[in-house]
Amino acid sequence: MSDTSEKSAGSDGNTSYGHKPFQRSRSHFADRITADGRDGWPVEAGRYRLVVSRACPWAGRSLVSRRLLGLEEALPLAVTDPIQDDRSWRFTLDPGGKDPVLGIRYLSEAYDAREHDYPGGVSVPAIVDVPSGKLVTNDYQQITLDLATEWTALHRPGAPDLYPEPLRAEIDEVMEGIYRDINNGVYKAGFASGQQEYDEAYEALFARLDQVSARLTDRRYLVGDTITEADIRLFTTLVRFDAVYHGHFKCNRTKITEDAVLWAYVRDLYQTPGFGDTVDFDHIKRHYYQVHTGINPTGIVPLGPDLSGWTTPHHREQLGGRPFGDGTPPGPVPSGEDVTPAEQI
């Protein structure tokens, strides 16, 4: 993972964005937490701590999944400051600048506990083993799949099936294109160091957005008639698009608000319990514009866009679909995990 939404290489790394070719690296720590504990990390309520930045779309996936599946008590949450210093993600939002459970000031300390002098970047989402203080995994692609399929014994009653077995092949195919051209595509455009690199990423991004918009014209969700992992992965990019990717990353052919289908689709999800109640636009905007000094050297955070439209009617329910399948919506946001709604920012 190679951008500061997940990784920091220090202040020099922040200023380098836009000055060298962008390439996302693979997750270095790819152990899995499974029901049978085959990697040495069994699913166990309260044993692990999920570390996120609310600014990061990859971490945003795990926030949505955790809420929909009702894993808040089983997998407690640590939220980092959206602004990093030269040691990356830090717990300056907590009293005394330390995570109250792990007792550390920087997420990098959990990385070092797992692998001393680890040379790579410090990324979120990250799951840390509380008893040992060691990082377990930073594999953002696998974490949410495992929450859906390996943590089932700890799911809330009525939890939806976010990765239904009969649809997995189609979900995987849809997600692959969305990842390459949209999730990662905005970064390839935003951190491009040359015109051709930017042009190619821009064209692929909007070609895929057009394809997704056409797919969603007469269906409420990407695959099947319920919310799946594919919708979660698309949502975390779309919800950030107008606020940061359109201007900051030069993905400016059109805004999401200018595509009637995508704007209605992302509002539908935003208004669904478990989605919008995990989104912090303040963290998102301050992180991107203040940390990526290589492409925004002034650090000025724009006042726009107008966020008041996120709670307006979307009318997507007319397409049918059952958001949670045979399940039910998640309960209220746990105390201490609430965010400021978009219309109040």
PDB file of N, CA, C and O in Angstrom, residues 246-321:
ATOM      1  N   HIS A 246     -12.153  14.621  -6.868  1.00  0.00           N
ATOM      2  CA  HIS A 246     -12.476  15.475  -8.012  1.00  0.00           C
ATOM      3  C   HIS A 246     -11.477  16.621  -8.156  1.00  0.00           C
ATOM      4  O   HIS A 246     -10.975  16.881  -9.256  1.00  0.00           O
ATOM      5  N   GLY A 247     -11.178  17.298  -7.065  1.00  0.00           N
ATOM      6  CA  GLY A 247     -10.254  18.422  -7.129  1.00  0.00           C
ATOM      7  C   GLY A 247      -8.825  18.051  -6.790  1.00  0.00           C
ATOM      8  O   GLY A 247      -7.901  18.265  -7.586  1.00  0.00           O
ATOM      9  N   HIS A 248      -8.624  17.472  -5.626  1.00  0.00           N
ATOM     10  CA  HIS A 248      -7.280  17.172  -5.120  1.00  0.00           C
ATOM     11  C   HIS A 248      -6.545  16.189  -6.028  1.00  0.00           C
ATOM     12  O   HIS A 248      -5.337  16.331  -6.249  1.00  0.00           O
ATOM     13  N   PHE A 249      -7.255  15.198  -6.555  1.00  0.00           N
ATOM     14  CA  PHE A 249      -6.642  14.178  -7.407  1.00  0.00           C
ATOM     15  C   PHE A 249      -6.901  14.409  -8.894  1.00  0.00           C
ATOM     16  O   PHE A 249      -6.625  13.552  -9.715  1.00  0.00           O
ATOM     17  N   LYS A 250      -7.481  15.564  -9.244  1.00  0.00           N
ATOM     18  CA  LYS A 250      -7.687  15.941 -10.646  1.00  0.00           C
ATOM     19  C   LYS A 250      -8.575  14.961 -11.408  1.00  0.00           C
ATOM     20  O   LYS A 250      -8.445  14.796 -12.627  1.00  0.00           O
ATOM     21  N   CYS A 251      -9.502  14.307 -10.695  1.00  0.00           N
ATOM     22  CA  CYS A 251     -10.463  13.393 -11.338  1.00  0.00           C
ATOM     23  C   CYS A 251     -11.719  14.208 -11.651  1.00  0.00           C
ATOM     24  O   CYS A 251     -12.791  13.985 -11.066  1.00  0.00           O
ATOM     25  N   ASN A 252     -11.586  15.140 -12.581  1.00  0.00           N
ATOM     26  CA  ASN A 252     -12.564  16.224 -12.678  1.00  0.00           C
ATOM     27  C   ASN A 252     -13.373  16.256 -13.965  1.00  0.00           C
ATOM     28  O   ASN A 252     -13.843  17.325 -14.369  1.00  0.00           O
ATOM     29  N   ARG A 253     -13.564  15.112 -14.604  1.00  0.00           N
ATOM     30  CA  ARG A 253     -14.472  15.127 -15.754  1.00  0.00           C
ATOM     31  C   ARG A 253     -15.875  15.486 -15.297  1.00  0.00           C
ATOM     32  O   ARG A 253     -16.534  16.365 -15.863  1.00  0.00           O
ATOM     33  N   THR A 254     -16.346  14.779 -14.284  1.00  0.00           N
ATOM     34  CA  THR A 254     -17.649  15.037 -13.690  1.00  0.00           C
ATOM     35  C   THR A 254     -17.591  14.699 -12.206  1.00  0.00           C
ATOM     36  O   THR A 254     -16.769  13.874 -11.780  1.00  0.00           O
ATOM     37  N   LYS A 255     -18.456  15.315 -11.437  1.00  0.00           N
ATOM     38  CA  LYS A 255     -18.631  14.955 -10.038  1.00  0.00           C
ATOM     39  C   LYS A 255     -19.631  13.802  -9.940  1.00  0.00           C
ATOM     40  O   LYS A 255     -20.424  13.574 -10.861  1.00  0.00           O
ATOM     41  N   ILE A 256     -19.613  13.109  -8.839  1.00  0.00           N
ATOM     42  CA  ILE A 256     -20.614  12.061  -8.623  1.00  0.00           C
ATOM     43  C   ILE A 256     -22.009  12.676  -8.573  1.00  0.00           C
ATOM     44  O   ILE A 256     -22.980  12.083  -9.052  1.00  0.00           O
ATOM     45  N   THR A 257     -22.129  13.873  -8.027  1.00  0.00           N
ATOM     46  CA  THR A 257     -23.441  14.536  -7.976  1.00  0.00           C
ATOM     47  C   THR A 257     -23.990  14.841  -9.362  1.00  0.00           C
ATOM     48  O   THR A 257     -25.187  15.126  -9.511  1.00  0.00           O
ATOM     49  N   GLU A 258     -23.143  14.788 -10.399  1.00  0.00           N
ATOM     50  CA  GLU A 258     -23.580  15.064 -11.765  1.00  0.00           C
ATOM     51  C   GLU A 258     -23.970  13.811 -12.528  1.00  0.00           C
ATOM     52  O   GLU A 258     -24.392  13.898 -13.684  1.00  0.00           O
ATOM     53  N   ASP A 259     -23.820  12.645 -11.901  1.00  0.00           N
ATOM     54  CA  ASP A 259     -24.285  11.386 -12.486  1.00  0.00           C
ATOM     55  C   ASP A 259     -25.504  10.949 -11.692  1.00  0.00           C
ATOM     56  O   ASP A 259     -25.385  10.531 -10.533  1.00  0.00           O
ATOM     57  N   ALA A 260     -26.678  11.053 -12.291  1.00  0.00           N
ATOM     58  CA  ALA A 260     -27.924  10.835 -11.547  1.00  0.00           C
ATOM     59  C   ALA A 260     -27.968   9.458 -10.904  1.00  0.00           C
ATOM     60  O   ALA A 260     -28.456   9.300  -9.765  1.00  0.00           O
ATOM     61  N   VAL A 261     -27.463   8.440 -11.597  1.00  0.00           N
ATOM     62  CA  VAL A 261     -27.527   7.072 -11.072  1.00  0.00           C
ATOM     63  C   VAL A 261     -26.560   6.895  -9.899  1.00  0.00           C
ATOM     64  O   VAL A 261     -26.940   6.415  -8.820  1.00  0.00           O
ATOM     65  N   LEU A 262     -25.304   7.264 -10.096  1.00  0.00           N
ATOM     66  CA  LEU A 262     -24.311   7.073  -9.036  1.00  0.00           C
ATOM     67  C   LEU A 262     -24.619   7.941  -7.818  1.00  0.00           C
ATOM     68  O   LEU A 262     -24.403   7.509  -6.675  1.00  0.00           O
ATOM     69  N   TRP A 263     -25.121   9.139  -8.030  1.00  0.00           N
ATOM     70  CA  TRP A 263     -25.448  10.020  -6.911  1.00  0.00           C
ATOM     71  C   TRP A 263     -26.601   9.448  -6.099  1.00  0.00           C
ATOM     72  O   TRP A 263     -26.571   9.449  -4.860  1.00  0.00           O
ATOM     73  N   ALA A 264     -27.616   8.912  -6.768  1.00  0.00           N
ATOM     74  CA  ALA A 264     -28.716   8.283  -6.043  1.00  0.00           C
ATOM     75  C   ALA A 264     -28.238   7.015  -5.326  1.00  0.00           C
ATOM     76  O   ALA A 264     -28.613   6.754  -4.175  1.00  0.00           O
ATOM     77  N   TYR A 265     -27.399   6.224  -6.011  1.00  0.00           N
ATOM     78  CA  TYR A 265     -26.885   4.973  -5.430  1.00  0.00           C
ATOM     79  C   TYR A 265     -26.076   5.240  -4.164  1.00  0.00           C
ATOM     80  O   TYR A 265     -26.285   4.595  -3.127  1.00  0.00           O
ATOM     81  N   VAL A 266     -25.143   6.188  -4.223  1.00  0.00           N
ATOM     82  CA  VAL A 266     -24.284   6.418  -3.062  1.00  0.00           C
ATOM     83  C   VAL A 266     -25.072   7.073  -1.925  1.00  0.00           C
ATOM     84  O   VAL A 266     -24.802   6.827  -0.751  1.00  0.00           O
ATOM     85  N   ARG A 267     -26.088   7.882  -2.244  1.00  0.00           N
ATOM     86  CA  ARG A 267     -26.954   8.427  -1.189  1.00  0.00           C
ATOM     87  C   ARG A 267     -27.772   7.336  -0.544  1.00  0.00           C
ATOM     88  O   ARG A 267     -27.987   7.340   0.674  1.00  0.00           O
ATOM     89  N   ASP A 268     -28.236   6.390  -1.334  1.00  0.00           N
ATOM     90  CA  ASP A 268     -28.992   5.248  -0.798  1.00  0.00           C
ATOM     91  C   ASP A 268     -28.146   4.515   0.241  1.00  0.00           C
ATOM     92  O   ASP A 268     -28.603   4.224   1.358  1.00  0.00           O
ATOM     93  N   LEU A 269     -26.901   4.231  -0.114  1.00  0.00           N
ATOM     94  CA  LEU A 269     -26.029   3.541   0.835  1.00  0.00           C
ATOM     95  C   LEU A 269     -25.704   4.434   2.030  1.00  0.00           C
ATOM     96  O   LEU A 269     -25.730   3.971   3.183  1.00  0.00           O
ATOM     97  N   TYR A 270     -25.392   5.690   1.777  1.00  0.00           N
ATOM     98  CA  TYR A 270     -25.054   6.610   2.870  1.00  0.00           C
ATOM     99  C   TYR A 270     -26.172   6.655   3.915  1.00  0.00           C
ATOM    100  O   TYR A 270     -25.903   6.731   5.123  1.00  0.00           O
ATOM    101  N   GLN A 271     -27.411   6.601   3.455  1.00  0.00           N
ATOM    102  CA  GLN A 271     -28.557   6.684   4.356  1.00  0.00           C
ATOM    103  C   GLN A 271     -28.926   5.333   4.972  1.00  0.00           C
ATOM    104  O   GLN A 271     -29.837   5.259   5.802  1.00  0.00           O
ATOM    105  N   THR A 272     -28.210   4.282   4.568  1.00  0.00           N
ATOM    106  CA  THR A 272     -28.428   2.958   5.136  1.00  0.00           C
ATOM    107  C   THR A 272     -27.604   2.817   6.411  1.00  0.00           C
ATOM    108  O   THR A 272     -26.396   3.091   6.395  1.00  0.00           O
ATOM    109  N   PRO A 273     -28.214   2.411   7.528  1.00  0.00           N
ATOM    110  CA  PRO A 273     -27.433   2.255   8.769  1.00  0.00           C
ATOM    111  C   PRO A 273     -26.201   1.384   8.536  1.00  0.00           C
ATOM    112  O   PRO A 273     -26.281   0.337   7.910  1.00  0.00           O
ATOM    113  N   GLY A 274     -25.065   1.852   9.024  1.00  0.00           N
ATOM    114  CA  GLY A 274     -23.817   1.126   8.840  1.00  0.00           C
ATOM    115  C   GLY A 274     -22.904   1.745   7.805  1.00  0.00           C
ATOM    116  O   GLY A 274     -21.713   1.424   7.754  1.00  0.00           O
ATOM    117  N   PHE A 275     -23.430   2.630   6.988  1.00  0.00           N
ATOM    118  CA  PHE A 275     -22.620   3.290   5.957  1.00  0.00           C
ATOM    119  C   PHE A 275     -22.317   4.740   6.349  1.00  0.00           C
ATOM    120  O   PHE A 275     -21.212   5.058   6.775  1.00  0.00           O
ATOM    121  N   GLY A 276     -23.297   5.620   6.196  1.00  0.00           N
ATOM    122  CA  GLY A 276     -23.053   7.026   6.475  1.00  0.00           C
ATOM    123  C   GLY A 276     -22.637   7.299   7.900  1.00  0.00           C
ATOM    124  O   GLY A 276     -21.905   8.264   8.157  1.00  0.00           O
ATOM    125  N   ASP A 277     -23.061   6.456   8.823  1.00  0.00           N
ATOM    126  CA  ASP A 277     -22.703   6.703  10.226  1.00  0.00           C
ATOM    127  C   ASP A 277     -21.258   6.314  10.552  1.00  0.00           C
ATOM    128  O   ASP A 277     -20.830   6.407  11.705  1.00  0.00           O
ATOM    129  N   THR A 278     -20.506   5.891   9.529  1.00  0.00           N
ATOM    130  CA  THR A 278     -19.066   5.649   9.708  1.00  0.00           C
ATOM    131  C   THR A 278     -18.220   6.715   9.028  1.00  0.00           C
ATOM    132  O   THR A 278     -16.991   6.697   9.142  1.00  0.00           O
ATOM    133  N   VAL A 279     -18.847   7.620   8.281  1.00  0.00           N
ATOM    134  CA  VAL A 279     -18.127   8.566   7.422  1.00  0.00           C
ATOM    135  C   VAL A 279     -17.888   9.882   8.156  1.00  0.00           C
ATOM    136  O   VAL A 279     -18.835  10.502   8.658  1.00  0.00           O
ATOM    137  N   ASP A 280     -16.642  10.320   8.181  1.00  0.00           N
ATOM    138  CA  ASP A 280     -16.283  11.590   8.808  1.00  0.00           C
ATOM    139  C   ASP A 280     -15.645  12.490   7.748  1.00  0.00           C
ATOM    140  O   ASP A 280     -14.459  12.363   7.440  1.00  0.00           O
ATOM    141  N   PHE A 281     -16.436  13.377   7.172  1.00  0.00           N
ATOM    142  CA  PHE A 281     -15.936  14.237   6.101  1.00  0.00           C
ATOM    143  C   PHE A 281     -14.846  15.187   6.582  1.00  0.00           C
ATOM    144  O   PHE A 281     -13.955  15.563   5.817  1.00  0.00           O
ATOM    145  N   ASP A 282     -14.905  15.582   7.832  1.00  0.00           N
ATOM    146  CA  ASP A 282     -13.860  16.444   8.375  1.00  0.00           C
ATOM    147  C   ASP A 282     -12.514  15.725   8.366  1.00  0.00           C
ATOM    148  O   ASP A 282     -11.506  16.280   7.913  1.00  0.00           O
ATOM    149  N   HIS A 283     -12.472  14.505   8.852  1.00  0.00           N
ATOM    150  CA  HIS A 283     -11.234  13.728   8.820  1.00  0.00           C
ATOM    151  C   HIS A 283     -10.763  13.508   7.384  1.00  0.00           C
ATOM    152  O   HIS A 283      -9.563  13.605   7.094  1.00  0.00           O
ATOM    153  N   ILE A 284     -11.684  13.192   6.507  1.00  0.00           N
ATOM    154  CA  ILE A 284     -11.335  12.912   5.110  1.00  0.00           C
ATOM    155  C   ILE A 284     -10.662  14.127   4.479  1.00  0.00           C
ATOM    156  O   ILE A 284      -9.566  14.032   3.918  1.00  0.00           O
ATOM    157  N   LYS A 285     -11.294  15.273   4.563  1.00  0.00           N
ATOM    158  CA  LYS A 285     -10.765  16.457   3.891  1.00  0.00           C
ATOM    159  C   LYS A 285      -9.451  16.918   4.506  1.00  0.00           C
ATOM    160  O   LYS A 285      -8.494  17.244   3.793  1.00  0.00           O
ATOM    161  N   ARG A 286      -9.379  16.940   5.819  1.00  0.00           N
ATOM    162  CA  ARG A 286      -8.143  17.412   6.443  1.00  0.00           C
ATOM    163  C   ARG A 286      -6.977  16.483   6.137  1.00  0.00           C
ATOM    164  O   ARG A 286      -5.854  16.931   5.899  1.00  0.00           O
ATOM    165  N   HIS A 287      -7.208  15.182   6.115  1.00  0.00           N
ATOM    166  CA  HIS A 287      -6.113  14.261   5.818  1.00  0.00           C
ATOM    167  C   HIS A 287      -5.571  14.476   4.407  1.00  0.00           C
ATOM    168  O   HIS A 287      -4.379  14.713   4.223  1.00  0.00           O
ATOM    169  N   TYR A 288      -6.424  14.382   3.439  1.00  0.00           N
ATOM    170  CA  TYR A 288      -5.945  14.447   2.058  1.00  0.00           C
ATOM    171  C   TYR A 288      -5.251  15.776   1.761  1.00  0.00           C
ATOM    172  O   TYR A 288      -4.160  15.814   1.192  1.00  0.00           O
ATOM    173  N   TYR A 289      -5.892  16.873   2.131  1.00  0.00           N
ATOM    174  CA  TYR A 289      -5.361  18.172   1.738  1.00  0.00           C
ATOM    175  C   TYR A 289      -4.180  18.630   2.591  1.00  0.00           C
ATOM    176  O   TYR A 289      -3.337  19.398   2.128  1.00  0.00           O
ATOM    177  N   GLN A 290      -4.092  18.147   3.838  1.00  0.00           N
ATOM    178  CA  GLN A 290      -3.005  18.604   4.699  1.00  0.00           C
ATOM    179  C   GLN A 290      -1.810  17.655   4.711  1.00  0.00           C
ATOM    180  O   GLN A 290      -0.690  18.085   4.973  1.00  0.00           O
ATOM    181  N   VAL A 291      -2.040  16.377   4.422  1.00  0.00           N
ATOM    182  CA  VAL A 291      -0.940  15.410   4.478  1.00  0.00           C
ATOM    183  C   VAL A 291      -0.234  15.283   3.129  1.00  0.00           C
ATOM    184  O   VAL A 291       0.986  15.146   3.074  1.00  0.00           O
ATOM    185  N   HIS A 292      -0.979  15.342   2.040  1.00  0.00           N
ATOM    186  CA  HIS A 292      -0.383  15.157   0.712  1.00  0.00           C
ATOM    187  C   HIS A 292       0.275  16.454   0.232  1.00  0.00           C
ATOM    188  O   HIS A 292      -0.147  17.065  -0.745  1.00  0.00           O
ATOM    189  N   THR A 293       1.315  16.865   0.916  1.00  0.00           N
ATOM    190  CA  THR A 293       1.938  18.154   0.606  1.00  0.00           C
ATOM    191  C   THR A 293       2.657  18.152  -0.736  1.00  0.00           C
ATOM    192  O   THR A 293       2.923  19.220  -1.290  1.00  0.00           O
ATOM    193  N   GLY A 294       2.951  16.966  -1.277  1.00  0.00           N
ATOM    194  CA  GLY A 294       3.578  16.913  -2.587  1.00  0.00           C
ATOM    195  C   GLY A 294       2.680  17.438  -3.684  1.00  0.00           C
ATOM    196  O   GLY A 294       3.154  17.981  -4.686  1.00  0.00           O
ATOM    197  N   ILE A 295       1.352  17.309  -3.504  1.00  0.00           N
ATOM    198  CA  ILE A 295       0.424  17.803  -4.521  1.00  0.00           C
ATOM    199  C   ILE A 295      -0.442  18.951  -4.013  1.00  0.00           C
ATOM    200  O   ILE A 295      -1.194  19.537  -4.784  1.00  0.00           O
ATOM    201  N   ASN A 296      -0.354  19.262  -2.736  1.00  0.00           N
ATOM    202  CA  ASN A 296      -1.054  20.426  -2.176  1.00  0.00           C
ATOM    203  C   ASN A 296      -0.131  21.106  -1.172  1.00  0.00           C
ATOM    204  O   ASN A 296      -0.343  21.033   0.036  1.00  0.00           O
ATOM    205  N   PRO A 297       0.938  21.736  -1.663  1.00  0.00           N
ATOM    206  CA  PRO A 297       1.972  22.242  -0.765  1.00  0.00           C
ATOM    207  C   PRO A 297       1.503  23.300   0.218  1.00  0.00           C
ATOM    208  O   PRO A 297       2.118  23.465   1.274  1.00  0.00           O
ATOM    209  N   THR A 298       0.428  24.017  -0.078  1.00  0.00           N
ATOM    210  CA  THR A 298      -0.057  25.035   0.854  1.00  0.00           C
ATOM    211  C   THR A 298      -0.790  24.434   2.047  1.00  0.00           C
ATOM    212  O   THR A 298      -0.925  25.084   3.084  1.00  0.00           O
ATOM    213  N   GLY A 299      -1.281  23.208   1.896  1.00  0.00           N
ATOM    214  CA  GLY A 299      -2.050  22.592   2.967  1.00  0.00           C
ATOM    215  C   GLY A 299      -3.408  23.206   3.188  1.00  0.00           C
ATOM    216  O   GLY A 299      -4.077  22.918   4.182  1.00  0.00           O
ATOM    217  N   ILE A 300      -3.862  24.028   2.268  1.00  0.00           N
ATOM    218  CA  ILE A 300      -5.182  24.653   2.406  1.00  0.00           C
ATOM    219  C   ILE A 300      -6.272  23.601   2.199  1.00  0.00           C
ATOM    220  O   ILE A 300      -6.235  22.839   1.233  1.00  0.00           O
ATOM    221  N   VAL A 301      -7.235  23.580   3.099  1.00  0.00           N
ATOM    222  CA  VAL A 301      -8.365  22.656   3.001  1.00  0.00           C
ATOM    223  C   VAL A 301      -9.556  23.423   2.436  1.00  0.00           C
ATOM    224  O   VAL A 301      -9.987  24.422   3.023  1.00  0.00           O
ATOM    225  N   PRO A 302     -10.091  23.017   1.297  1.00  0.00           N
ATOM    226  CA  PRO A 302     -11.215  23.752   0.704  1.00  0.00           C
ATOM    227  C   PRO A 302     -12.459  23.691   1.571  1.00  0.00           C
ATOM    228  O   PRO A 302     -12.684  22.699   2.279  1.00  0.00           O
ATOM    229  N   LEU A 303     -13.247  24.749   1.511  1.00  0.00           N
ATOM    230  CA  LEU A 303     -14.468  24.789   2.311  1.00  0.00           C
ATOM    231  C   LEU A 303     -15.562  23.899   1.724  1.00  0.00           C
ATOM    232  O   LEU A 303     -16.401  23.378   2.456  1.00  0.00           O
ATOM    233  N   GLY A 304     -15.573  23.731   0.405  1.00  0.00           N
ATOM    234  CA  GLY A 304     -16.599  22.912  -0.236  1.00  0.00           C
ATOM    235  C   GLY A 304     -16.192  21.460  -0.296  1.00  0.00           C
ATOM    236  O   GLY A 304     -15.126  21.091   0.202  1.00  0.00           O
ATOM    237  N   PRO A 305     -17.022  20.626  -0.896  1.00  0.00           N
ATOM    238  CA  PRO A 305     -18.310  20.969  -1.515  1.00  0.00           C
ATOM    239  C   PRO A 305     -19.435  21.026  -0.491  1.00  0.00           C
ATOM    240  O   PRO A 305     -19.263  20.636   0.668  1.00  0.00           O
ATOM    241  N   ASP A 306     -20.597  21.486  -0.943  1.00  0.00           N
ATOM    242  CA  ASP A 306     -21.796  21.485  -0.117  1.00  0.00           C
ATOM    243  C   ASP A 306     -22.184  20.042   0.175  1.00  0.00           C
ATOM    244  O   ASP A 306     -22.380  19.237  -0.737  1.00  0.00           O
ATOM    245  N   LEU A 307     -22.288  19.708   1.459  1.00  0.00           N
ATOM    246  CA  LEU A 307     -22.582  18.321   1.858  1.00  0.00           C
ATOM    247  C   LEU A 307     -24.046  18.116   2.227  1.00  0.00           C
ATOM    248  O   LEU A 307     -24.426  17.011   2.638  1.00  0.00           O
ATOM    249  N   SER A 308     -24.868  19.138   2.064  1.00  0.00           N
ATOM    250  CA  SER A 308     -26.243  19.047   2.553  1.00  0.00           C
ATOM    251  C   SER A 308     -27.099  18.064   1.772  1.00  0.00           C
ATOM    252  O   SER A 308     -28.162  17.652   2.250  1.00  0.00           O
ATOM    253  N   GLY A 309     -26.659  17.670   0.572  1.00  0.00           N
ATOM    254  CA  GLY A 309     -27.488  16.793  -0.246  1.00  0.00           C
ATOM    255  C   GLY A 309     -27.461  15.323   0.131  1.00  0.00           C
ATOM    256  O   GLY A 309     -28.254  14.530  -0.402  1.00  0.00           O
ATOM    257  N   TRP A 310     -26.572  14.938   1.039  1.00  0.00           N
ATOM    258  CA  TRP A 310     -26.403  13.513   1.333  1.00  0.00           C
ATOM    259  C   TRP A 310     -27.646  12.860   1.932  1.00  0.00           C
ATOM    260  O   TRP A 310     -27.820  11.647   1.812  1.00  0.00           O
ATOM    261  N   THR A 311     -28.491  13.627   2.574  1.00  0.00           N
ATOM    262  CA  THR A 311     -29.675  13.040   3.209  1.00  0.00           C
ATOM    263  C   THR A 311     -30.956  13.321   2.436  1.00  0.00           C
ATOM    264  O   THR A 311     -32.046  13.082   2.937  1.00  0.00           O
ATOM    265  N   THR A 312     -30.828  13.801   1.198  1.00  0.00           N
ATOM    266  CA  THR A 312     -32.020  14.052   0.386  1.00  0.00           C
ATOM    267  C   THR A 312     -32.554  12.746  -0.190  1.00  0.00           C
ATOM    268  O   THR A 312     -31.824  11.759  -0.314  1.00  0.00           O
ATOM    269  N   PRO A 313     -33.844  12.684  -0.563  1.00  0.00           N
ATOM    270  CA  PRO A 313     -34.428  11.437  -1.083  1.00  0.00           C
ATOM    271  C   PRO A 313     -33.687  10.943  -2.321  1.00  0.00           C
ATOM    272  O   PRO A 313     -33.301  11.725  -3.197  1.00  0.00           O
ATOM    273  N   HIS A 314     -33.526   9.628  -2.407  1.00  0.00           N
ATOM    274  CA  HIS A 314     -32.814   9.023  -3.538  1.00  0.00           C
ATOM    275  C   HIS A 314     -33.721   8.186  -4.433  1.00  0.00           C
ATOM    276  O   HIS A 314     -33.399   7.924  -5.579  1.00  0.00           O
ATOM    277  N   HIS A 315     -34.831   7.714  -3.909  1.00  0.00           N
ATOM    278  CA  HIS A 315     -35.854   6.972  -4.651  1.00  0.00           C
ATOM    279  C   HIS A 315     -35.353   5.622  -5.196  1.00  0.00           C
ATOM    280  O   HIS A 315     -36.017   5.010  -6.034  1.00  0.00           O
ATOM    281  N   ARG A 316     -34.208   5.166  -4.733  1.00  0.00           N
ATOM    282  CA  ARG A 316     -33.695   3.873  -5.219  1.00  0.00           C
ATOM    283  C   ARG A 316     -34.531   2.696  -4.726  1.00  0.00           C
ATOM    284  O   ARG A 316     -34.481   1.605  -5.322  1.00  0.00           O
ATOM    285  N   GLU A 317     -35.296   2.890  -3.666  1.00  0.00           N
ATOM    286  CA  GLU A 317     -36.142   1.799  -3.176  1.00  0.00           C
ATOM    287  C   GLU A 317     -37.152   1.369  -4.238  1.00  0.00           C
ATOM    288  O   GLU A 317     -37.668   0.237  -4.185  1.00  0.00           O
ATOM    289  N   GLN A 318     -37.405   2.210  -5.221  1.00  0.00           N
ATOM    290  CA  GLN A 318     -38.334   1.844  -6.295  1.00  0.00           C
ATOM    291  C   GLN A 318     -37.785   0.704  -7.153  1.00  0.00           C
ATOM    292  O   GLN A 318     -38.550   0.056  -7.888  1.00  0.00           O
ATOM    293  N   LEU A 319     -36.492   0.459  -7.090  1.00  0.00           N
ATOM    294  CA  LEU A 319     -35.888  -0.649  -7.842  1.00  0.00           C
ATOM    295  C   LEU A 319     -36.013  -1.972  -7.104  1.00  0.00           C
ATOM    296  O   LEU A 319     -35.599  -3.006  -7.626  1.00  0.00           O
ATOM    297  N   GLY A 320     -36.602  -1.948  -5.923  1.00  0.00           N
ATOM    298  CA  GLY A 320     -36.728  -3.174  -5.139  1.00  0.00           C
ATOM    299  C   GLY A 320     -35.465  -3.428  -4.341  1.00  0.00           C
ATOM    300  O   GLY A 320     -34.817  -2.510  -3.854  1.00  0.00           O
ATOM    301  N   GLY A 321     -35.106  -4.688  -4.235  1.00  0.00           N
ATOM    302  CA  GLY A 321     -33.928  -5.029  -3.458  1.00  0.00           C
ATOM    303  C   GLY A 321     -34.235  -5.085  -1.974  1.00  0.00           C
ATOM    304  O   GLY A 321     -35.189  -4.465  -1.478  1.00  0.00           O
TER     305      GLY A 321
END
